[in-house]
mmCIF file of C-alpha atoms in Angstrom:
data_model
loop_
_atom_site.group_PDB
_atom_site.id
_atom_site.type_symbol
_atom_site.label_atom_id
_atom_site.label_comp_id
_atom_site.label_asym_id
_atom_site.label_seq_id
_atom_site.Cartn_x
_atom_site.Cartn_y
_atom_site.Cartn_z
ATOM 1 C CA MET H 14 0.000 0.000 0.000
ATOM 2 C CA ALA H 15 1.372 3.367 -0.799
ATOM 3 C CA ASP H 16 0.090 6.345 1.049
ATOM 4 C CA GLU H 17 1.195 9.936 0.914
ATOM 5 C CA LEU H 18 3.038 11.838 3.600
ATOM 6 C CA PRO H 19 3.095 15.647 3.518
ATOM 7 C CA PRO H 20 6.708 16.810 3.891
ATOM 8 C CA LEU H 21 8.845 19.534 2.425
ATOM 9 C CA TRP H 22 6.341 22.232 1.634
ATOM 10 C CA PHE H 23 5.695 25.822 2.479
ATOM 11 C CA PRO H 24 2.266 27.393 1.897
ATOM 12 C CA PRO H 25 2.215 29.896 -0.946
ATOM 13 C CA MET H 26 2.631 33.443 0.341
ATOM 14 C CA SER H 27 0.015 36.057 -0.215
ATOM 15 C CA SER H 28 0.973 39.714 -0.487
ATOM 16 C CA ASP H 29 0.334 40.137 3.238
ATOM 17 C CA ASP H 30 2.517 37.122 4.050
ATOM 18 C CA SER H 31 5.261 38.516 1.839
ATOM 19 C CA SER H 32 5.132 41.882 3.632
ATOM 20 C CA ASP H 33 5.289 40.194 7.035
ATOM 21 C CA SER H 34 8.276 38.124 5.935
ATOM 22 C CA SER H 35 10.076 41.230 4.705
ATOM 23 C CA ILE H 36 9.444 43.035 7.995
ATOM 24 C CA LEU H 37 10.710 40.036 9.943
ATOM 25 C CA PHE H 38 13.812 39.862 7.762
ATOM 26 C CA PHE H 39 14.759 43.477 8.436
ATOM 27 C CA GLN H 40 13.976 43.128 12.134
ATOM 28 C CA ASN H 41 16.453 40.269 12.299
ATOM 29 C CA LEU H 42 19.062 42.386 10.512
ATOM 30 C CA ILE H 43 18.565 45.215 12.989
ATOM 31 C CA GLU H 44 18.817 42.889 15.993
ATOM 32 C CA GLU H 45 21.993 41.335 14.615
ATOM 33 C CA ALA H 46 23.524 44.761 14.054
ATOM 34 C CA GLU H 47 22.659 45.773 17.629
ATOM 35 C CA LEU H 48 24.360 42.657 18.972
ATOM 36 C CA GLN H 49 27.480 43.459 16.963
ATOM 37 C CA ASP H 50 27.482 47.038 18.278
ATOM 38 C CA THR H 51 27.473 45.748 21.857
ATOM 39 C CA GLY H 52 30.584 43.713 21.156
ATOM 40 C CA THR H 53 29.032 40.433 22.212
ATOM 41 C CA SER H 54 29.877 37.234 20.333
ATOM 42 C CA ASN H 55 26.657 35.522 21.348
ATOM 43 C CA ARG H 56 24.191 36.170 18.545
ATOM 44 C CA ARG H 57 21.441 33.956 19.943
ATOM 45 C CA ARG H 58 19.131 35.185 22.627
ATOM 46 C CA TYR H 59 19.113 32.994 25.702
ATOM 47 C CA ILE H 60 15.678 31.921 26.915
ATOM 48 C CA GLU H 61 15.201 30.430 30.344
ATOM 49 C CA ARG H 62 12.998 27.396 29.738
ATOM 50 C CA GLN H 63 12.836 26.231 33.376
ATOM 51 C CA ARG H 64 13.554 22.647 32.421
ATOM 52 C CA GLU H 65 14.003 21.509 36.017
ATOM 53 C CA GLU H 66 10.541 22.720 36.975
ATOM 54 C CA GLY H 67 9.089 21.141 33.859
ATOM 55 C CA HIS H 68 10.708 17.811 34.740
ATOM 56 C CA GLU H 69 9.309 17.912 38.262
ATOM 57 C CA THR H 70 5.835 18.743 36.943
ATOM 58 C CA LEU H 71 5.975 15.903 34.409
ATOM 59 C CA MET H 72 7.049 13.406 37.067
ATOM 60 C CA ALA H 73 4.322 14.538 39.460
ATOM 61 C CA ASP H 74 1.699 14.336 36.713
ATOM 62 C CA TYR H 75 2.490 10.851 35.426
ATOM 63 C CA PHE H 76 5.413 8.954 36.962
ATOM 64 C CA VAL H 77 5.419 9.211 40.749
ATOM 65 C CA GLU H 78 3.842 6.562 42.975
ATOM 66 C CA ASP H 79 0.561 8.489 43.228
ATOM 67 C CA PRO H 80 0.474 10.582 39.998
ATOM 68 C CA LYS H 81 -1.942 13.381 39.296
ATOM 69 C CA TYR H 82 -3.312 11.671 36.146
ATOM 70 C CA ASN H 83 -4.437 8.036 35.941
ATOM 71 C CA GLU H 84 -3.596 5.289 33.418
ATOM 72 C CA ASP H 85 -6.409 6.223 31.025
ATOM 73 C CA ILE H 86 -5.258 9.819 30.754
ATOM 74 C CA PHE H 87 -1.666 8.606 30.321
ATOM 75 C CA ARG H 88 -2.696 6.430 27.374
ATOM 76 C CA HIS H 89 -4.638 9.300 25.812
ATOM 77 C CA ARG H 90 -1.658 11.638 26.234
ATOM 78 C CA PHE H 91 1.137 9.310 25.095
ATOM 79 C CA ARG H 92 -0.836 6.969 22.770
ATOM 80 C CA MET H 93 0.333 3.864 24.640
ATOM 81 C CA SER H 94 0.063 2.192 28.028
ATOM 82 C CA LYS H 95 2.262 3.380 30.868
ATOM 83 C CA HIS H 96 3.724 -0.111 31.165
ATOM 84 C CA LEU H 97 4.901 -0.093 27.539
ATOM 85 C CA PHE H 98 6.226 3.459 27.834
ATOM 86 C CA LEU H 99 8.357 2.570 30.849
ATOM 87 C CA GLN H 100 9.580 -0.597 29.131
ATOM 88 C CA ILE H 101 10.785 1.468 26.176
ATOM 89 C CA VAL H 102 12.532 3.887 28.547
ATOM 90 C CA SER H 103 14.219 0.977 30.317
ATOM 91 C CA ASP H 104 15.412 -0.582 27.061
ATOM 92 C CA VAL H 105 16.781 2.750 25.854
ATOM 93 C CA GLU H 106 18.682 3.315 29.092
ATOM 94 C CA GLU H 107 20.313 -0.112 28.835
ATOM 95 C CA ASN H 108 21.628 0.528 25.340
ATOM 96 C CA ASP H 109 23.596 3.164 23.514
ATOM 97 C CA PRO H 110 22.736 6.674 24.695
ATOM 98 C CA TRP H 111 22.389 7.796 21.073
ATOM 99 C CA PHE H 112 19.421 5.443 20.682
ATOM 100 C CA VAL H 113 20.929 3.199 18.045
ATOM 101 C CA GLU H 114 18.290 0.881 16.661
ATOM 102 C CA ALA H 115 18.474 -2.432 18.482
ATOM 103 C CA PRO H 116 17.426 -5.874 17.205
ATOM 104 C CA ASP H 117 14.462 -5.868 19.597
ATOM 105 C CA ALA H 118 13.077 -2.738 17.960
ATOM 106 C CA ARG H 119 13.528 -4.143 14.447
ATOM 107 C CA GLU H 120 11.378 -7.108 15.360
ATOM 108 C CA PHE H 121 8.400 -4.773 15.371
ATOM 109 C CA LEU H 122 8.950 -3.918 11.704
ATOM 110 C CA ARG H 123 9.946 -7.251 10.235
ATOM 111 C CA ARG H 124 8.956 -9.483 7.386
ATOM 112 C CA PRO H 125 6.571 -12.260 8.381
ATOM 113 C CA THR H 126 7.934 -15.735 9.052
ATOM 114 C CA SER H 127 6.288 -19.032 8.142
ATOM 115 C CA HIS H 128 4.712 -19.074 11.616
ATOM 116 C CA ASP H 129 3.301 -15.582 11.056
ATOM 117 C CA MET H 130 1.976 -16.555 7.631
ATOM 118 C CA ALA H 131 0.066 -19.527 9.006
ATOM 119 C CA LEU H 132 -1.655 -17.336 11.601
ATOM 120 C CA LEU H 133 -2.393 -14.612 9.053
ATOM 121 C CA TYR H 134 -3.891 -17.107 6.609
ATOM 122 C CA GLN H 135 -6.162 -18.476 9.292
ATOM 123 C CA ALA H 136 -7.300 -15.029 10.483
ATOM 124 C CA HIS H 137 -7.921 -13.695 6.971
ATOM 125 C CA GLU H 138 -9.736 -16.842 5.895
ATOM 126 C CA GLU H 139 -12.089 -16.528 8.870
ATOM 127 C CA LYS H 140 -12.845 -12.856 8.245
ATOM 128 C CA HIS H 141 -12.638 -12.404 4.480
ATOM 129 C CA HIS H 142 -12.800 -16.000 3.167
ATOM 130 C CA LEU H 143 -9.716 -15.256 1.067
ATOM 131 C CA PRO H 144 -6.485 -17.131 1.905
ATOM 132 C CA GLU H 145 -3.787 -14.517 1.488
ATOM 133 C CA TYR H 146 -0.934 -12.377 2.664
ATOM 134 C CA ARG H 147 -2.635 -9.130 1.872
ATOM 135 C CA GLY H 148 -1.615 -5.545 1.271
ATOM 136 C CA GLN H 149 -2.278 -2.848 -1.246
ATOM 137 C CA TYR H 150 -0.864 0.320 -2.766
ATOM 138 C CA MET H 151 -2.590 3.650 -2.997
ATOM 139 C CA ARG H 152 -1.764 7.264 -3.566
ATOM 140 C CA GLY H 153 -3.462 10.643 -3.702
ATOM 141 C CA ASP H 154 -2.965 13.923 -5.470
ATOM 142 C CA HIS H 155 -1.914 16.951 -3.474
ATOM 143 C CA ARG H 156 -1.136 20.553 -4.188
ATOM 144 C CA TYR H 157 2.196 20.369 -2.380
ATOM 145 C CA PRO H 158 5.256 18.119 -2.712
ATOM 146 C CA ASN H 159 5.023 14.921 -0.701
ATOM 147 C CA ILE H 160 6.658 11.529 -0.431
ATOM 148 C CA MET H 161 5.125 8.089 -0.695
ATOM 149 C CA LEU H 162 4.849 5.320 1.885
ATOM 150 C CA GLU H 163 4.416 1.777 0.598
ATOM 151 C CA ALA H 164 3.274 -0.730 3.198
ATOM 152 C CA VAL H 165 1.731 -4.127 3.746
ATOM 153 C CA ALA H 166 -0.648 -4.525 6.693
ATOM 154 C CA SER H 167 -2.832 -7.305 8.045
ATOM 155 C CA GLN H 168 -6.359 -7.116 9.414
ATOM 156 C CA ASP H 169 -5.083 -6.533 12.977
ATOM 157 C CA LEU H 170 -3.491 -3.289 11.614
ATOM 158 C CA TRP H 171 0.054 -4.665 12.017
ATOM 159 C CA PHE H 172 2.507 -3.288 9.442
ATOM 160 C CA TRP H 173 4.684 -6.067 7.983
ATOM 161 C CA HIS H 174 6.478 -4.006 5.394
ATOM 162 C CA ALA H 175 7.186 -0.308 4.956
ATOM 163 C CA PHE H 176 9.120 1.574 2.304
ATOM 164 C CA ALA H 177 9.154 5.360 2.615
ATOM 165 C CA GLY H 178 10.939 7.965 0.555
ATOM 166 C CA PRO H 179 9.932 8.002 -3.149
ATOM 167 C CA PRO H 180 8.654 11.413 -4.301
ATOM 168 C CA GLY H 181 4.896 11.776 -4.249
ATOM 169 C CA SER H 182 4.915 12.746 -7.920
ATOM 170 C CA GLN H 183 5.591 9.099 -8.750
ATOM 171 C CA ASN H 184 2.784 6.645 -9.288
ATOM 172 C CA ASP H 185 2.354 3.254 -7.682
ATOM 173 C CA ILE H 186 4.282 1.407 -10.384
ATOM 174 C CA ASN H 187 7.320 3.706 -10.019
ATOM 175 C CA VAL H 188 7.309 3.134 -6.265
ATOM 176 C CA LEU H 189 7.017 -0.608 -6.740
ATOM 177 C CA GLN H 190 10.054 -0.684 -9.045
ATOM 178 C CA GLN H 191 12.188 0.874 -6.296
ATOM 179 C CA SER H 192 10.770 -1.171 -3.453
ATOM 180 C CA PRO H 193 12.489 -4.152 -1.785
ATOM 181 C CA LEU H 194 9.075 -5.798 -1.314
ATOM 182 C CA PHE H 195 9.822 -8.820 -3.509
ATOM 183 C CA LEU H 196 13.563 -9.009 -2.821
ATOM 184 C CA THR H 197 13.208 -11.968 -0.453
ATOM 185 C CA GLU H 198 11.242 -13.824 -3.111
ATOM 186 C CA ARG H 199 13.995 -13.202 -5.639
ATOM 187 C CA ASN H 200 16.845 -14.267 -3.367
ATOM 188 C CA GLY H 201 15.094 -17.296 -1.913
ATOM 189 C CA THR H 202 14.780 -16.078 1.685
ATOM 190 C CA ALA H 203 11.009 -15.492 1.707
ATOM 191 C CA PRO H 204 8.945 -17.596 4.131
ATOM 192 C CA LYS H 205 7.288 -20.703 2.750
ATOM 193 C CA CYS H 206 3.575 -19.976 2.451
ATOM 194 C CA PRO H 207 1.905 -22.369 -0.009
ATOM 195 C CA PHE H 208 -1.875 -22.524 -0.054
ATOM 196 C CA TYR H 209 -4.679 -24.275 -1.917
ATOM 197 C CA VAL H 210 -7.569 -22.522 -3.655
ATOM 198 C CA ASN H 211 -10.156 -24.468 -5.629
ATOM 199 C CA ASN H 212 -7.907 -27.577 -5.403
ATOM 200 C CA HIS H 213 -4.976 -25.749 -7.012
ATOM 201 C CA LEU H 214 -1.663 -25.297 -5.196
ATOM 202 C CA TYR H 215 0.014 -21.854 -5.146
ATOM 203 C CA LYS H 216 3.524 -21.537 -3.782
ATOM 204 C CA ARG H 217 3.513 -17.846 -2.901
ATOM 205 C CA GLY H 218 1.201 -15.285 -1.372
ATOM 206 C CA TYR H 219 -0.327 -12.375 -3.230
ATOM 207 C CA LEU H 220 -1.360 -8.752 -2.735
ATOM 208 C CA LEU H 221 -4.705 -7.111 -3.394
ATOM 209 C CA VAL H 222 -4.261 -4.118 -5.694
ATOM 210 C CA ASP H 223 -6.256 -1.771 -7.880
ATOM 211 C CA GLY H 224 -6.518 -1.751 -11.655
ATOM 212 C CA ILE H 225 -3.324 0.192 -12.375
ATOM 213 C CA TYR H 226 -1.124 -2.814 -11.648
ATOM 214 C CA PRO H 227 0.034 -5.348 -14.238
ATOM 215 C CA SER H 228 -1.363 -8.868 -14.388
ATOM 216 C CA TRP H 229 1.367 -10.553 -12.345
ATOM 217 C CA PHE H 230 0.867 -13.673 -10.274
ATOM 218 C CA VAL H 231 1.575 -11.739 -7.048
ATOM 219 C CA PHE H 232 -1.217 -9.227 -7.727
ATOM 220 C CA VAL H 233 -4.950 -9.864 -7.535
ATOM 221 C CA LYS H 234 -7.091 -7.059 -8.905
ATOM 222 C CA SER H 235 -10.795 -6.495 -8.599
ATOM 223 C CA ILE H 236 -13.266 -6.707 -11.476
ATOM 224 C CA PRO H 237 -14.205 -3.165 -12.577
ATOM 225 C CA TYR H 238 -17.487 -4.074 -14.290
ATOM 226 C CA PRO H 239 -18.722 -7.453 -13.052
ATOM 227 C CA HIS H 240 -21.680 -9.048 -14.799
ATOM 228 C CA GLU H 241 -22.083 -12.480 -13.248
ATOM 229 C CA VAL H 242 -23.217 -12.972 -9.668
ATOM 230 C CA ASN H 243 -19.983 -14.703 -8.671
ATOM 231 C CA GLU H 244 -17.926 -11.837 -10.075
ATOM 232 C CA LYS H 245 -20.002 -9.326 -8.115
ATOM 233 C CA LYS H 246 -19.455 -11.334 -4.926
ATOM 234 C CA PHE H 247 -15.707 -11.371 -5.561
ATOM 235 C CA LYS H 248 -15.602 -7.633 -6.212
ATOM 236 C CA ARG H 249 -17.508 -6.956 -2.984
ATOM 237 C CA GLN H 250 -15.208 -9.169 -0.913
ATOM 238 C CA HIS H 251 -12.062 -7.829 -2.584
ATOM 239 C CA GLU H 252 -13.032 -4.259 -1.715
ATOM 240 C CA ALA H 253 -13.975 -5.212 1.835
ATOM 241 C CA ALA H 254 -10.609 -6.884 2.405
ATOM 242 C CA ARG H 255 -8.684 -3.889 1.057
ATOM 243 C CA LYS H 256 -10.340 -1.666 3.637
ATOM 244 C CA ASP H 257 -8.216 -3.315 6.348
ATOM 245 C CA VAL H 258 -5.013 -1.748 5.123
ATOM 246 C CA LYS H 259 -6.702 1.616 4.520
ATOM 247 C CA ARG H 260 -7.916 1.467 8.094
ATOM 248 C CA ALA H 261 -4.364 0.716 9.244
ATOM 249 C CA PHE H 262 -3.113 3.931 7.603
ATOM 250 C CA GLY H 263 -5.966 5.894 9.149
ATOM 251 C CA VAL H 264 -5.190 4.607 12.629
ATOM 252 C CA LEU H 265 -1.469 5.269 12.162
ATOM 253 C CA LYS H 266 -2.056 8.882 11.133
ATOM 254 C CA GLY H 267 -4.641 9.416 13.851
ATOM 255 C CA LYS H 268 -2.284 8.110 16.510
ATOM 256 C CA TRP H 269 0.809 10.070 15.457
ATOM 257 C CA GLY H 270 -0.052 13.612 14.463
ATOM 258 C CA VAL H 271 3.411 14.210 13.011
ATOM 259 C CA LEU H 272 2.399 12.067 10.011
ATOM 260 C CA SER H 273 -0.564 14.321 9.212
ATOM 261 C CA ARG H 274 1.176 17.675 9.569
ATOM 262 C CA PRO H 275 3.586 19.239 7.079
ATOM 263 C CA MET H 276 7.179 18.241 7.844
ATOM 264 C CA ARG H 277 8.477 21.311 6.059
ATOM 265 C CA ALA H 278 12.266 21.496 5.687
ATOM 266 C CA ARG H 279 13.175 18.070 7.068
ATOM 267 C CA SER H 280 15.344 15.900 4.873
ATOM 268 C CA VAL H 281 13.916 12.741 3.312
ATOM 269 C CA LYS H 282 16.193 10.664 5.546
ATOM 270 C CA LYS H 283 14.786 12.286 8.688
ATOM 271 C CA ILE H 284 11.223 11.920 7.428
ATOM 272 C CA ARG H 285 11.852 8.248 6.710
ATOM 273 C CA ASN H 286 13.181 7.714 10.241
ATOM 274 C CA VAL H 287 10.124 9.451 11.715
ATOM 275 C CA VAL H 288 7.779 7.257 9.674
ATOM 276 C CA TYR H 289 9.532 4.022 10.626
ATOM 277 C CA THR H 290 9.616 5.057 14.286
ATOM 278 C CA CYS H 291 5.864 5.708 14.276
ATOM 279 C CA ILE H 292 5.190 2.338 12.633
ATOM 280 C CA ILE H 293 7.411 0.487 15.121
ATOM 281 C CA LEU H 294 5.701 2.169 18.072
ATOM 282 C CA HIS H 295 2.324 1.412 16.488
ATOM 283 C CA ASN H 296 3.181 -2.302 16.246
ATOM 284 C CA MET H 297 4.570 -2.334 19.794
ATOM 285 C CA ILE H 298 1.294 -0.908 21.091
ATOM 286 C CA LEU H 299 -0.709 -3.546 19.201
ATOM 287 C CA LYS H 300 1.332 -6.293 20.825
ATOM 288 C CA ASP H 301 1.121 -4.686 24.257
ATOM 289 C CA ASP H 302 -2.663 -4.409 23.914
ATOM 290 C CA GLY H 303 -2.939 -8.080 22.965
ATOM 291 C CA LYS H 304 -4.425 -7.321 19.520
ATOM 292 C CA ALA H 305 -1.692 -8.758 17.293
ATOM 293 C CA ILE H 306 -2.459 -11.895 15.287
ATOM 294 C CA ALA H 307 1.165 -13.080 15.481
ATOM 295 C CA PRO H 308 2.696 -11.492 18.601
ATOM 296 C CA VAL H 309 5.470 -14.092 19.030
ATOM 297 C CA HIS H 310 8.439 -13.928 16.667
ATOM 298 C CA ILE H 311 9.416 -17.489 15.765
ATOM 299 C CA ARG H 312 12.269 -17.317 13.292
ATOM 300 C CA ASP H 313 12.551 -19.491 10.200
ATOM 301 C CA PRO H 314 15.693 -21.611 9.726
ATOM 302 C CA PRO H 315 18.488 -19.478 8.232
ATOM 303 C CA VAL H 316 18.731 -19.545 4.447
ATOM 304 C CA GLU H 317 21.602 -18.195 2.395
ATOM 305 C CA PRO H 318 20.424 -15.655 -0.199
ATOM 306 C CA ALA H 319 20.755 -16.981 -3.735
ATOM 307 C CA LEU H 320 19.218 -15.260 -6.742
ATOM 308 C CA ASP H 321 17.178 -17.589 -8.918
ATOM 309 C CA ASP H 322 16.399 -16.335 -12.408
ATOM 310 C CA THR H 323 13.307 -18.531 -12.652
ATOM 311 C CA VAL H 324 11.616 -16.851 -9.669
ATOM 312 C CA LEU H 325 11.051 -13.542 -11.472
ATOM 313 C CA GLY H 326 9.264 -15.313 -14.282
ATOM 314 C CA GLU H 327 7.005 -17.041 -11.754
ATOM 315 C CA LEU H 328 6.187 -13.745 -10.040
ATOM 316 C CA LEU H 329 5.275 -12.059 -13.332
ATOM 317 C CA ASN H 330 3.385 -14.996 -14.814
ATOM 318 C CA GLU H 331 0.080 -13.772 -16.275
ATOM 319 C CA ASP H 332 -1.385 -17.239 -16.735
ATOM 320 C CA THR H 333 -1.028 -17.904 -13.010
ATOM 321 C CA HIS H 334 -2.488 -14.470 -12.298
ATOM 322 C CA TRP H 335 -5.709 -15.246 -14.194
ATOM 323 C CA ARG H 336 -5.979 -18.792 -12.861
ATOM 324 C CA LEU H 337 -5.628 -17.568 -9.272
ATOM 325 C CA LYS H 338 -8.252 -14.890 -9.829
ATOM 326 C CA HIS H 339 -10.761 -17.372 -11.235
ATOM 327 C CA ASP H 340 -9.976 -19.843 -8.454
ATOM 328 C CA LEU H 341 -10.689 -17.171 -5.856
ATOM 329 C CA ILE H 342 -13.994 -16.339 -7.580
ATOM 330 C CA ASP H 343 -14.989 -20.001 -7.522
ATOM 331 C CA HIS H 344 -13.758 -20.341 -3.939
ATOM 332 C CA LEU H 345 -16.072 -17.567 -2.767
ATOM 333 C CA ALA H 346 -18.962 -18.852 -4.861
ATOM 334 C CA SER H 347 -18.730 -22.270 -3.200
ATOM 335 C CA GLN H 348 -19.258 -20.803 0.268
ATOM 336 C CA ASP H 349 -22.523 -19.907 1.908
ATOM 337 C CA LEU H 350 -22.105 -16.148 2.297
ATOM 338 C CA PRO H 351 -25.573 -14.539 2.288
ATOM 339 C CA HIS H 352 -24.237 -11.034 2.822
ATOM 340 C CA LEU H 353 -22.306 -11.204 -0.453
ATOM 341 C CA LEU H 354 -25.302 -12.575 -2.317
ATOM 342 C CA ALA H 355 -27.531 -9.783 -1.018
ATOM 343 C CA ASP H 356 -24.965 -7.155 -1.954
ATOM 344 C CA SER H 357 -24.585 -8.674 -5.406
ATOM 345 C CA ASP H 358 -28.327 -8.571 -6.027
ATOM 346 C CA GLU H 359 -28.344 -4.860 -5.248
ATOM 347 C CA ASP H 360 -25.651 -4.072 -7.831
#
């Protein structure tokens, strides 16, 4: 899924804004000249921020034995439980003071293992009746420059893959061509996740996407103008399943306001670090709240990367793409799903 993040922009200035900026510019020149006239080398005004008092107030509000605000207010203020917050503080204190990313943190933004895939298949089959490792890509048009975030999320809102940084002027295909999403498939280190649909075996998972994407095996697109009842049922279920990952982006932006506000003059590297930090914290909170489908990280046996030229052809195979799509249509049609039948009749 690719979503847009709003960095690196400044609102266009009106004539009033331009006048204010000019006044501010000359005020700064005057203040600098006055500092030079006084002979001082300190060109920055010192502001007493009363950090000690602020620290004492913060401790009394949230972290003493009998704090002013309870656990519910803490969660509302910091977007996570107090227990998880203190655990993060403890882990940071035990490691490098410059907060170098530790292996424990990376586990919260990791590719799924075979154990994860089995749990995800089961959960998605129960909810959407589609066996899959599901994600999607999307983008929007904005008046200001922005960058794209590509991600894969499951129905519990856990982010399994994130790739931030391509300019927002690029479309989904351009982002995909830069993404490492299928690198593990190419080098043979992807988790084993075979599944059966309509008595046909498929060796790899797939992603739900919109119509812009090519007809590759790894992509399953909806049907823009369905005519048959079974096609209408598939379209309805396809769209319902894709809402999970849209909801994940909505929750992520709602939880961390920095992702919804302009990031202005930050570099792309800093923006990328902010995005990944928010996603890692988001996943940590899901696990702490007991809402993750696969909270335990059980590693797969180590595999040496080895590029296989035949894998790319399998990923891009159009015949497999169409067979999988028809198998999924038949798979849904064979199930007793009254809500899909009712929706199809209304179309």
